[in-house]
Amino acid sequence: MVQVEVVVIGAGPAGLAVSLNLARAARTVVVCDSNRPRHAVTLRSHGFVTRDGAPPLEFRRMGREEVESYDEAQVWQATVSSIVPEGTGFLVTGTTRAGETVSAQAQHVVLASGLVESFPKIPSLRQYYGTSAHSCMECDGYEYKGSPIALIGETDDVAERAVLLSQWSKDVVLLTNGADVVSDWWQERLAERGIRVDTRAIRDIEGEQGGFLTGVRFEDDDFLPRRGIFVRPTWTPSLAFTAGLDLVTTHDGLLAVDNEGRTSVHGVWAVGDITPPGPEQLMIAAGAGQRMAAMINRTMLGLS
Ligand SMILES: Cc1cc2nc3c(=O)[nH]c(=O)nc-3n(C[C@H](O)[C@H](O)[C@H](O)COP(=O)(O)OP(=O)(O)OC[C@H]3O[C@@H](n4cnc5c(N)ncnc54)[C@H](O)[C@@H]3O)c2cc1C
């Protein structure tokens, strides 16, 4: 069992930025990461200044190496299974890939474990996710500028997302896969922008095996040729391991935090995609992580 000042759970941009800046504040930190980032499926990540187009795994590798270069920091590849209050702090326990149990004790714990996505039930969607099917239009919309694209979504915010998508292409079709989620008011707004709404049930996405999609096949056998698809998943925080803590969540299931990232449990902080308000992007997660490191350091000095 290792004793440190802070344990960080998750080595995405949020957790890495917290850890790097805590180490630079001469704070001892252990980072536990299961190394299953949501964006691993994508070839390139966009919009992070100086790293536009960088492969996400390369981005994380560089971040990990930067953190590990400090004597104060250790990065463990381990999946955390529990956090329990112990004394005036917390005991964090996890398991490495080799099945070894590891644990660390700390006054402060940072949750930076990201989100898990659930998709509309379309058999081959995951096969194209990250190459020609995407969820984040700010991240990948530019690559489809002027191309025929579809937005697939079954939630009541899809009309608004279709309008956003029309910034990149004038050929956008909104597919609701049988869901009745576009009001008459929105139907008119979308028609004004040239966005067609198709509510038919989708049988599957078609394309080259392991490559790029060519379009959408409906249950009635009709085919809609498309170069790219944006999908609206639903997101839930990856937080099963916090069952031992009485954490308050927001109405949409994210962790409720104050302006500085404190959760409802004293000493437990949360940052990155698992906290509102987004948008869910690399630089925003990293920026929030850097700010949180300063807040934790100030708190430990009795200044906040
Ligand atoms: C397909 C895709 C493409 C994207 N493209 C872009 C892009 O181009 N540009 C952009 O700005 N944003 C992009 N994003 C969004 C971006 O990836 C996220 O906003 C960002 O990674 C969030 O950072 P985070 O640190 O909060 O969480 P994550 O990056 O999700 O990291 C969370 C980490 O916590 C770990 N973890 C989870 N549970 C545990 C546990 N129990 N124990 C230990 N570790 C755990 C996970 O393995 C993971 O490594 C994309 C997202 C997806 C899904």
CSV table of C-alpha atoms and ligand atoms in Angstrom, one decimal:
chain,number,residue,atom,x,y,z
A,1,MET,CA,0.0,0.0,0.0
A,2,VAL,CA,1.3,3.4,-1.1
A,3,GLN,CA,0.7,6.6,0.8
A,4,VAL,CA,0.5,9.8,-1.3
A,5,GLU,CA,-1.2,13.2,-1.1
A,6,VAL,CA,-3.6,12.7,-4.1
A,7,VAL,CA,-4.8,9.7,-6.1
A,8,VAL,CA,-6.1,10.4,-9.5
A,9,ILE,CA,-8.4,7.9,-11.3
A,10,GLY,CA,-8.2,8.1,-15.0
A,11,ALA,CA,-5.3,9.2,-17.3
A,12,GLY,CA,-7.2,11.0,-20.0
A,13,PRO,CA,-6.5,14.7,-20.6
A,14,ALA,CA,-8.3,15.7,-17.4
A,15,GLY,CA,-6.5,13.2,-15.1
A,16,LEU,CA,-3.1,13.8,-16.8
A,17,ALA,CA,-3.4,17.6,-16.5
A,18,VAL,CA,-4.3,17.3,-12.8
A,19,SER,CA,-1.4,14.9,-12.2
A,20,LEU,CA,1.2,16.9,-14.1
A,21,ASN,CA,0.4,20.1,-12.4
A,22,LEU,CA,0.1,18.5,-8.9
A,23,ALA,CA,3.6,16.9,-9.4
A,24,ARG,CA,4.9,20.3,-10.5
A,25,ALA,CA,3.4,21.7,-7.2
A,26,ALA,CA,5.7,19.1,-5.5
A,27,ARG,CA,2.6,17.1,-4.4
A,28,THR,CA,2.9,13.3,-4.4
A,29,VAL,CA,0.4,11.6,-6.7
A,30,VAL,CA,-0.6,8.2,-8.0
A,31,VAL,CA,-2.6,8.0,-11.2
A,32,CYS,CA,-4.6,4.8,-11.8
A,33,ASP,CA,-5.8,4.2,-15.3
A,34,SER,CA,-7.5,1.2,-16.9
A,35,ASN,CA,-6.3,2.5,-20.3
A,36,ARG,CA,-9.7,2.2,-22.1
A,37,PRO,CA,-10.3,5.7,-23.4
A,38,ARG,CA,-13.5,6.4,-25.2
A,39,HIS,CA,-11.7,8.0,-28.1
A,40,ALA,CA,-9.3,5.1,-28.7
A,41,VAL,CA,-11.3,4.1,-31.8
A,42,THR,CA,-10.5,7.3,-33.7
A,43,LEU,CA,-7.4,7.8,-35.8
A,44,ARG,CA,-7.0,11.5,-35.3
A,45,SER,CA,-8.1,14.0,-32.7
A,46,HIS,CA,-8.8,17.6,-33.6
A,47,GLY,CA,-8.9,21.0,-32.1
A,48,PHE,CA,-6.2,20.8,-29.4
A,49,VAL,CA,-3.9,23.7,-30.3
A,50,THR,CA,-0.4,22.4,-31.2
A,51,ARG,CA,-1.8,18.8,-31.4
A,52,ASP,CA,-4.5,19.2,-34.1
A,53,GLY,CA,-4.7,15.8,-35.9
A,54,ALA,CA,-2.6,13.9,-33.3
A,55,PRO,CA,-3.6,10.2,-32.8
A,56,PRO,CA,-5.3,10.1,-29.4
A,57,LEU,CA,-3.2,7.2,-28.1
A,58,GLU,CA,-0.1,9.1,-29.0
A,59,PHE,CA,-1.4,12.2,-27.2
A,60,ARG,CA,-2.0,10.1,-24.0
A,61,ARG,CA,1.4,8.4,-24.2
A,62,MET,CA,3.1,11.7,-24.3
A,63,GLY,CA,1.0,13.0,-21.4
A,64,ARG,CA,1.8,9.9,-19.4
A,65,GLU,CA,5.5,10.2,-20.0
A,66,GLU,CA,5.5,13.8,-18.9
A,67,VAL,CA,3.7,12.9,-15.7
A,68,GLU,CA,6.1,10.0,-15.0
A,69,SER,CA,9.1,12.2,-15.5
A,70,TYR,CA,8.5,13.8,-12.1
A,71,ASP,CA,9.7,12.0,-8.9
A,72,GLU,CA,6.5,12.9,-7.2
A,73,ALA,CA,4.3,11.0,-9.6
A,74,GLN,CA,3.6,7.4,-10.4
A,75,VAL,CA,1.2,6.1,-13.2
A,76,TRP,CA,-0.3,2.7,-12.5
A,77,GLN,CA,-2.1,0.7,-15.2
A,78,ALA,CA,-4.8,-0.6,-13.0
A,79,THR,CA,-8.6,-0.6,-12.9
A,80,VAL,CA,-9.9,0.9,-9.7
A,81,SER,CA,-12.6,-1.2,-8.1
A,82,SER,CA,-13.3,0.7,-4.9
A,83,ILE,CA,-12.8,3.9,-2.9
A,84,VAL,CA,-13.6,3.8,0.8
A,85,PRO,CA,-13.2,6.5,3.4
A,86,GLU,CA,-10.3,5.6,5.7
A,87,GLY,CA,-9.1,7.8,8.6
A,88,THR,CA,-9.1,11.4,7.3
A,89,GLY,CA,-8.7,10.3,3.7
A,90,PHE,CA,-9.5,7.5,1.3
A,91,LEU,CA,-8.2,4.0,0.4
A,92,VAL,CA,-8.3,3.4,-3.3
A,93,THR,CA,-8.0,-0.2,-4.5
A,94,GLY,CA,-7.5,-1.6,-8.0
A,95,THR,CA,-6.3,-4.5,-10.1
A,96,THR,CA,-3.5,-4.5,-12.6
A,97,ARG,CA,-3.7,-6.3,-16.0
A,98,ALA,CA,-1.7,-9.1,-14.4
A,99,GLY,CA,-4.4,-9.5,-11.7
A,100,GLU,CA,-2.3,-8.0,-8.9
A,101,THR,CA,-4.2,-6.0,-6.3
A,102,VAL,CA,-2.8,-2.5,-5.8
A,103,SER,CA,-3.9,0.2,-3.3
A,104,ALA,CA,-3.1,3.7,-2.4
A,105,GLN,CA,-4.1,5.9,0.5
A,106,ALA,CA,-4.6,9.7,0.1
A,107,GLN,CA,-6.2,12.8,1.6
A,108,HIS,CA,-7.7,13.7,-1.8
A,109,VAL,CA,-9.1,11.7,-4.6
A,110,VAL,CA,-9.7,13.0,-8.1
A,111,LEU,CA,-12.3,11.2,-10.3
A,112,ALA,CA,-11.4,11.7,-14.0
A,113,SER,CA,-12.7,8.4,-15.3
A,114,GLY,CA,-14.6,9.7,-18.4
A,115,LEU,CA,-17.9,8.5,-19.9
A,116,VAL,CA,-19.2,5.3,-21.4
A,117,GLU,CA,-21.3,5.6,-24.6
A,118,SER,CA,-24.4,3.7,-25.6
A,119,PHE,CA,-25.5,3.8,-29.3
A,120,PRO,CA,-28.8,3.3,-31.2
A,121,LYS,CA,-29.1,-0.5,-31.9
A,122,ILE,CA,-27.7,-0.6,-35.4
A,123,PRO,CA,-25.6,-3.8,-35.9
A,124,SER,CA,-22.5,-2.4,-37.8
A,125,LEU,CA,-22.3,1.0,-36.2
A,126,ARG,CA,-19.4,0.3,-34.0
A,127,GLN,CA,-17.4,-1.1,-37.0
A,128,TYR,CA,-17.3,2.4,-38.5
A,129,TYR,CA,-17.1,4.4,-35.3
A,130,GLY,CA,-14.0,6.5,-35.4
A,131,THR,CA,-13.3,6.2,-39.1
A,132,SER,CA,-16.5,7.4,-40.9
A,133,ALA,CA,-19.1,7.4,-38.1
A,134,HIS,CA,-18.5,9.9,-35.3
A,135,SER,CA,-20.3,11.5,-32.4
A,136,CYS,CA,-18.6,14.9,-31.9
A,137,MET,CA,-19.2,17.2,-34.8
A,138,GLU,CA,-16.9,19.9,-33.5
A,139,CYS,CA,-14.1,17.3,-33.5
A,140,ASP,CA,-14.8,15.7,-36.9
A,141,GLY,CA,-17.3,17.8,-38.8
A,142,TYR,CA,-14.6,19.6,-40.8
A,143,GLU,CA,-13.5,16.4,-42.5
A,144,TYR,CA,-17.0,16.1,-44.1
A,145,LYS,CA,-17.2,19.7,-45.4
A,146,GLY,CA,-19.5,19.7,-48.4
A,147,SER,CA,-20.1,15.9,-48.2
A,148,PRO,CA,-23.4,14.0,-47.9
A,149,ILE,CA,-23.8,13.2,-44.3
A,150,ALA,CA,-26.5,11.7,-42.0
A,151,LEU,CA,-27.2,12.3,-38.3
A,152,ILE,CA,-28.6,9.3,-36.5
A,153,GLY,CA,-30.3,10.0,-33.2
A,154,GLU,CA,-33.3,9.0,-31.1
A,155,THR,CA,-33.2,11.7,-28.5
A,156,ASP,CA,-35.1,15.0,-28.4
A,157,ASP,CA,-32.1,17.2,-29.0
A,158,VAL,CA,-31.3,15.7,-32.5
A,159,ALA,CA,-33.0,18.5,-34.5
A,160,GLU,CA,-30.7,21.1,-32.8
A,161,ARG,CA,-27.7,18.9,-33.6
A,162,ALA,CA,-28.8,18.6,-37.2
A,163,VAL,CA,-28.8,22.4,-37.5
A,164,LEU,CA,-25.2,22.5,-36.1
A,165,LEU,CA,-24.2,19.8,-38.5
A,166,SER,CA,-25.5,21.9,-41.4
A,167,GLN,CA,-22.6,24.3,-40.8
A,168,TRP,CA,-20.3,21.7,-42.5
A,169,SER,CA,-22.6,20.4,-45.3
A,170,LYS,CA,-25.7,21.5,-47.1
A,171,ASP,CA,-26.6,17.8,-47.6
A,172,VAL,CA,-27.7,16.6,-44.1
A,173,VAL,CA,-30.4,14.0,-43.5
A,174,LEU,CA,-31.6,13.5,-40.0
A,175,LEU,CA,-32.5,9.8,-39.3
A,176,THR,CA,-34.5,9.0,-36.2
A,177,ASN,CA,-34.6,5.2,-36.6
A,178,GLY,CA,-38.3,5.0,-35.8
A,179,ALA,CA,-38.3,7.5,-32.9
A,180,ASP,CA,-40.8,10.3,-32.8
A,181,VAL,CA,-38.5,13.1,-31.6
A,182,VAL,CA,-38.8,16.0,-34.0
A,183,SER,CA,-41.6,18.4,-33.3
A,184,ASP,CA,-43.6,20.1,-36.0
A,185,TRP,CA,-41.9,23.4,-35.0
A,186,TRP,CA,-38.5,21.8,-35.6
A,187,GLN,CA,-39.6,20.1,-38.8
A,188,GLU,CA,-40.3,23.6,-40.3
A,189,ARG,CA,-36.9,25.0,-39.0
A,190,LEU,CA,-35.1,22.0,-40.5
A,191,ALA,CA,-36.9,22.3,-43.8
A,192,GLU,CA,-35.9,26.0,-44.0
A,193,ARG,CA,-32.3,24.9,-43.8
A,194,GLY,CA,-32.8,22.1,-46.4
A,195,ILE,CA,-32.4,19.3,-43.8
A,196,ARG,CA,-34.6,16.3,-44.6
A,197,VAL,CA,-36.0,14.2,-41.7
A,198,ASP,CA,-36.5,10.5,-42.3
A,199,THR,CA,-38.1,8.5,-39.4
A,200,ARG,CA,-37.8,5.0,-41.0
A,201,ALA,CA,-36.3,2.2,-39.0
A,202,ILE,CA,-32.7,1.5,-39.9
A,203,ARG,CA,-31.6,-2.1,-40.7
A,204,ASP,CA,-27.8,-1.4,-40.8
A,205,ILE,CA,-24.9,0.8,-42.0
A,206,GLU,CA,-23.2,-0.6,-45.1
A,207,GLY,CA,-19.6,-0.1,-46.4
A,208,GLU,CA,-16.3,-1.7,-46.9
A,209,GLN,CA,-15.4,-4.4,-44.4
A,210,GLY,CA,-13.3,-2.7,-41.7
A,211,GLY,CA,-13.1,0.5,-43.7
A,212,PHE,CA,-15.3,3.4,-44.7
A,213,LEU,CA,-19.1,3.3,-44.8
A,214,THR,CA,-21.1,3.9,-48.0
A,215,GLY,CA,-24.5,4.6,-46.6
A,216,VAL,CA,-27.6,3.5,-44.6
A,217,ARG,CA,-29.9,0.6,-45.4
A,218,PHE,CA,-33.5,1.0,-44.1
A,219,GLU,CA,-35.7,-1.9,-43.0
A,220,ASP,CA,-37.8,-1.4,-46.2
A,221,ASP,CA,-34.5,-2.1,-48.1
A,222,ASP,CA,-34.1,1.4,-49.4
A,223,PHE,CA,-30.5,2.7,-49.4
A,224,LEU,CA,-29.3,6.2,-48.6
A,225,PRO,CA,-25.7,6.8,-49.9
A,226,ARG,CA,-23.6,8.8,-47.4
A,227,ARG,CA,-19.9,9.6,-46.9
A,228,GLY,CA,-20.1,10.1,-43.2
A,229,ILE,CA,-22.5,9.6,-40.3
A,230,PHE,CA,-22.8,11.4,-37.0
A,231,VAL,CA,-24.5,9.6,-34.3
A,232,ARG,CA,-26.0,10.8,-31.0
A,233,PRO,CA,-25.1,8.3,-28.3
A,234,THR,CA,-26.2,8.5,-24.7
A,235,TRP,CA,-23.5,9.0,-22.2
A,236,THR,CA,-23.1,7.7,-18.6
A,237,PRO,CA,-20.2,8.4,-16.3
A,238,SER,CA,-17.8,5.5,-15.6
A,239,LEU,CA,-18.2,5.5,-11.9
A,240,ALA,CA,-19.2,1.9,-10.7
A,241,PHE,CA,-16.2,1.9,-8.4
A,242,THR,CA,-17.6,4.9,-6.3
A,243,ALA,CA,-20.4,2.9,-4.9
A,244,GLY,CA,-18.9,3.3,-1.4
A,245,LEU,CA,-19.3,7.1,-1.6
A,246,ASP,CA,-22.4,9.2,-1.3
A,247,LEU,CA,-21.9,11.3,-4.5
A,248,VAL,CA,-24.6,13.6,-5.7
A,249,THR,CA,-25.3,13.6,-9.5
A,250,THR,CA,-27.0,16.1,-11.8
A,251,HIS,CA,-30.3,15.4,-13.5
A,252,ASP,CA,-28.4,14.0,-16.5
A,253,GLY,CA,-26.3,11.6,-14.4
A,254,LEU,CA,-23.1,13.6,-14.4
A,255,LEU,CA,-21.3,14.3,-11.1
A,256,ALA,CA,-22.5,17.5,-9.4
A,257,VAL,CA,-19.5,19.7,-8.5
A,258,ASP,CA,-18.9,23.2,-7.4
A,259,ASN,CA,-17.0,25.8,-9.5
A,260,GLU,CA,-13.7,24.3,-8.4
A,261,GLY,CA,-14.6,20.7,-9.0
A,262,ARG,CA,-15.4,19.6,-5.4
A,263,THR,CA,-18.0,16.8,-5.3
A,264,SER,CA,-20.5,16.4,-2.4
A,265,VAL,CA,-18.0,14.2,-0.6
A,266,HIS,CA,-15.2,16.3,1.2
A,267,GLY,CA,-11.8,15.4,-0.3
A,268,VAL,CA,-13.3,13.9,-3.5
A,269,TRP,CA,-12.9,16.0,-6.7
A,270,ALA,CA,-14.2,15.4,-10.2
A,271,VAL,CA,-13.0,16.7,-13.5
A,272,GLY,CA,-13.3,16.2,-17.3
A,273,ASP,CA,-16.2,14.6,-19.2
A,274,ILE,CA,-17.9,13.2,-16.0
A,275,THR,CA,-18.7,16.8,-14.9
A,276,PRO,CA,-21.0,19.4,-16.5
A,277,PRO,CA,-21.1,21.6,-18.5
A,278,GLY,CA,-18.9,20.3,-21.4
A,279,PRO,CA,-18.5,20.5,-24.3
A,280,GLU,CA,-16.7,17.1,-24.1
A,281,GLN,CA,-13.4,17.9,-25.7
A,282,LEU,CA,-9.8,17.2,-25.0
A,283,MET,CA,-8.6,20.8,-24.4
A,284,ILE,CA,-11.6,21.6,-22.1
A,285,ALA,CA,-10.9,18.4,-20.0
A,286,ALA,CA,-7.1,19.3,-19.8
A,287,GLY,CA,-7.8,22.9,-19.0
A,288,ALA,CA,-10.2,21.9,-16.2
A,289,GLY,CA,-7.5,19.5,-14.9
A,290,GLN,CA,-4.9,22.2,-14.7
A,291,ARG,CA,-7.2,24.5,-12.8
A,292,MET,CA,-8.2,21.7,-10.4
A,293,ALA,CA,-4.5,21.0,-9.5
A,294,ALA,CA,-4.1,24.6,-8.4
A,295,MET,CA,-7.4,24.4,-6.4
A,296,ILE,CA,-6.3,21.2,-4.6
A,297,ASN,CA,-2.9,22.7,-3.8
A,298,ARG,CA,-4.5,25.8,-2.4
A,299,THR,CA,-7.0,23.7,-0.4
A,300,MET,CA,-4.1,21.7,1.1
A,301,LEU,CA,-2.4,24.9,2.2
A,302,GLY,CA,-5.7,26.1,3.8
A,303,LEU,CA,-6.1,28.9,1.3
A,304,SER,CA,-9.5,27.8,-0.2
B,1,LIG,C1,-14.6,8.7,-31.0
B,1,LIG,C2,-14.2,10.0,-30.2
B,1,LIG,C3,-13.5,11.0,-30.9
B,1,LIG,C4,-13.2,12.1,-30.2
B,1,LIG,N1,-12.5,13.1,-30.9
B,1,LIG,C5,-12.1,14.2,-30.3
B,1,LIG,C6,-11.4,15.2,-30.9
B,1,LIG,O1,-11.0,15.1,-32.1
B,1,LIG,N2,-11.1,16.4,-30.3
B,1,LIG,C7,-11.5,16.6,-29.0
B,1,LIG,O2,-11.2,17.7,-28.4
B,1,LIG,N3,-12.2,15.7,-28.3
B,1,LIG,C8,-12.5,14.5,-28.9
B,1,LIG,N4,-13.3,13.5,-28.2
B,1,LIG,C9,-13.7,13.8,-26.9
B,1,LIG,C10,-12.5,13.6,-25.9
B,1,LIG,O3,-11.9,12.3,-26.2
B,1,LIG,C11,-13.0,13.6,-24.5
B,1,LIG,O4,-13.7,14.9,-24.2
B,1,LIG,C12,-11.8,13.6,-23.5
B,1,LIG,O5,-11.0,12.4,-23.7
B,1,LIG,C13,-12.3,13.5,-22.1
B,1,LIG,O6,-11.2,13.4,-21.2
B,1,LIG,P1,-11.4,12.8,-19.8
B,1,LIG,O7,-10.0,12.9,-19.2
B,1,LIG,O8,-12.5,13.4,-19.0
B,1,LIG,O9,-11.8,11.3,-20.0
B,1,LIG,P2,-11.2,10.1,-20.9
B,1,LIG,O10,-10.3,10.7,-21.9
B,1,LIG,O11,-12.4,9.3,-21.3
B,1,LIG,O12,-10.3,9.3,-19.9
B,1,LIG,C14,-10.8,8.6,-18.9
B,1,LIG,C15,-9.8,7.5,-18.4
B,1,LIG,O13,-10.3,6.9,-17.2
B,1,LIG,C16,-10.1,5.5,-17.3
B,1,LIG,N5,-11.0,4.8,-16.3
B,1,LIG,C17,-12.3,4.7,-16.4
B,1,LIG,N6,-12.7,3.9,-15.3
B,1,LIG,C18,-11.6,3.6,-14.6
B,1,LIG,C19,-11.4,2.8,-13.4
B,1,LIG,N7,-12.4,2.2,-12.8
B,1,LIG,N8,-10.1,2.7,-13.0
B,1,LIG,C20,-9.1,3.3,-13.6
B,1,LIG,N9,-9.2,4.1,-14.8
B,1,LIG,C21,-10.5,4.2,-15.2
B,1,LIG,C22,-10.3,5.2,-18.7
B,1,LIG,O14,-9.7,4.0,-19.1
B,1,LIG,C23,-9.7,6.4,-19.4
B,1,LIG,O15,-8.3,6.2,-19.7
B,1,LIG,C24,-13.6,12.4,-28.9
B,1,LIG,C25,-14.4,11.4,-28.2
B,1,LIG,C26,-14.7,10.2,-28.9
B,1,LIG,C27,-15.4,9.2,-28.2
